[in-house]
Coordinates of C-alpha atoms in Angstrom, one line a residue:
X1276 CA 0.0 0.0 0.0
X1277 CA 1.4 3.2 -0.8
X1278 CA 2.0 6.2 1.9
X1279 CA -0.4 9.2 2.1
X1280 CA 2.8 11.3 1.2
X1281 CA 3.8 9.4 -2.6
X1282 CA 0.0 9.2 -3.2
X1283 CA 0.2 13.5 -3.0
X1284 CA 3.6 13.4 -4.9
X1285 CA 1.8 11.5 -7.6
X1286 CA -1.3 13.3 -7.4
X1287 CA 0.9 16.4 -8.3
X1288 CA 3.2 15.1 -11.2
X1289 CA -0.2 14.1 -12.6
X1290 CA -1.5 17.4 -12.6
X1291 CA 1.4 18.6 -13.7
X1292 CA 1.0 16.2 -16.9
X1293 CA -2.8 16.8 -17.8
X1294 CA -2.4 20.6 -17.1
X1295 CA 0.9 20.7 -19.7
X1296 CA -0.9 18.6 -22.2
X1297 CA -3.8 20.3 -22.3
X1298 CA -2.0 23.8 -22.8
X1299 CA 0.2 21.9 -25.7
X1300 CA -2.6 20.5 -27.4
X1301 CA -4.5 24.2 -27.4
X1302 CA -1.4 26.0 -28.6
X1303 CA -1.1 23.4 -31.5
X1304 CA -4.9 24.0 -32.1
X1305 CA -4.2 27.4 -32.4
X1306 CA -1.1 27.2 -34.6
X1307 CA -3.1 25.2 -37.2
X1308 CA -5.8 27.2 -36.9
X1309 CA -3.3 30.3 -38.1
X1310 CA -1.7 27.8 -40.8
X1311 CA -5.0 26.8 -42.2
X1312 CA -6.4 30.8 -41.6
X1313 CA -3.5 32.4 -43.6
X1314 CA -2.3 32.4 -46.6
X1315 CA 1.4 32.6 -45.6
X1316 CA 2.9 29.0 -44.7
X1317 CA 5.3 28.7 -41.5
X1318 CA 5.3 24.8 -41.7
X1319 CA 8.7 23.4 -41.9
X1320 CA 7.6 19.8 -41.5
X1321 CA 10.3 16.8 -40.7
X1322 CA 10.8 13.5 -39.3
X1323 CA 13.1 13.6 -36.1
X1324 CA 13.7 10.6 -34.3
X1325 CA 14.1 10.8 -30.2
X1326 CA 15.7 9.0 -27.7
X1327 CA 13.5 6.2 -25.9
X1328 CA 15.8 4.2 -24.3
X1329 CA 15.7 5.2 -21.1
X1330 CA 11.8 5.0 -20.8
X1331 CA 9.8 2.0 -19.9
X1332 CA 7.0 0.1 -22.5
X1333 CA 4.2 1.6 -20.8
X1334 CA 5.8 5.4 -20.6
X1335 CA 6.6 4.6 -24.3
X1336 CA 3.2 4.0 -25.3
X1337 CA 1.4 6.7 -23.1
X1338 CA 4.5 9.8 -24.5
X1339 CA 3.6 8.1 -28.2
X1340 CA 0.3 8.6 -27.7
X1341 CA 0.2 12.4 -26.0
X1342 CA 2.5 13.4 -29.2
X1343 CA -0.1 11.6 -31.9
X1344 CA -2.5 13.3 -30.2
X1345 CA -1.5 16.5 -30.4
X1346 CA -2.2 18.7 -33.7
X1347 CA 0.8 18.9 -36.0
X1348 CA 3.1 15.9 -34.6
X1349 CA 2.6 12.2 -35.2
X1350 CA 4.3 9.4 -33.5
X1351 CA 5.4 7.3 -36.7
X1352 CA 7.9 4.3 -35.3
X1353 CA 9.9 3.0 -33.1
X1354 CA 13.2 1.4 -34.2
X1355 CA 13.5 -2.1 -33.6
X1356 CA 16.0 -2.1 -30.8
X1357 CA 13.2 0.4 -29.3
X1358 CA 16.0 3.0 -28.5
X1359 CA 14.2 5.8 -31.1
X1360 CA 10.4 6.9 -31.4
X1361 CA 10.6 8.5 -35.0
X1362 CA 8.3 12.0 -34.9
X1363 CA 6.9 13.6 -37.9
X1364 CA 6.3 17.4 -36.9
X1365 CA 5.0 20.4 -38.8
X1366 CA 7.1 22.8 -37.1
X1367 CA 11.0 21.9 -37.0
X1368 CA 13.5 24.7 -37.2
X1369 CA 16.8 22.7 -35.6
X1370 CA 16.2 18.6 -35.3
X1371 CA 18.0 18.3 -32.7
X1372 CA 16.4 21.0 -30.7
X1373 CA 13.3 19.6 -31.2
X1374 CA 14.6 16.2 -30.3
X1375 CA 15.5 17.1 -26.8
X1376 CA 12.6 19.9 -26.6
X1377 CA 10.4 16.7 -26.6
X1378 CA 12.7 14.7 -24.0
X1379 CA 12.6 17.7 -21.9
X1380 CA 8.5 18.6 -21.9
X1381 CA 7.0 14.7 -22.2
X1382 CA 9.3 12.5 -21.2
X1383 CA 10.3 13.7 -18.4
X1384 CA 7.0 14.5 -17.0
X1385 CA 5.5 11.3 -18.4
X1386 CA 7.9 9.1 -16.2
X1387 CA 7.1 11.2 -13.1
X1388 CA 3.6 10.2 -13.2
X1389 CA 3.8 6.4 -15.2

């Protein structure tokens, strides 16, 4: 049975989650709202392939999931070794920024909470 005190801890890294993934998923709303709305294009679409090794099957699948959700980004593979989750994404100025932007925001906050 878990303590009163990592049941809190949880509760917040949760809503930590949720409350970051629902302001990423309106700011990508809004961005392809603007793309579609315009007639100027700022898409710079690429396939970028992040590091996964570190996270567990079931952090994998949930991080996947949260990025295919999101407008503009699509989870597309993961290598066979299941060290890379390859990412197509609309908006890509530097690969590898991107690459560890994503590491950084929903990794790290998905293995708090899974």
């Amino acid at each position: 049975m878990k303590s009163p005190l990592s049941i809190i801890i949880w509760s917040g890294h949760f809503i930590r989650l949720f409350t970051f993934y629902l302001w990423e998923v309106l700011k990508s709303n809004l961005n392809i709202a603007y793309e579609i709305l315009t007639p100027t294009h700022h898409m710079k679409p690429a396939i970028i392939s992040v590091d996964v090794s570190k996270l567990t099957e079931r952090q994998l699948l949930v991080a996947a999931n949260m990025i295919s959700m999101t407008p503009g980004t699509l989870s597309l593979n993961v290598t066979d070794d299941q060290h890379y989750l390859q990412i197509h994404s609309m908006y890509v100025e530097n690969p590898k920024a991107t690459a560890k932007e994503l590491q950084e925001k929903y990794f790290t906050k998905v293995c708090h909470v899974f």
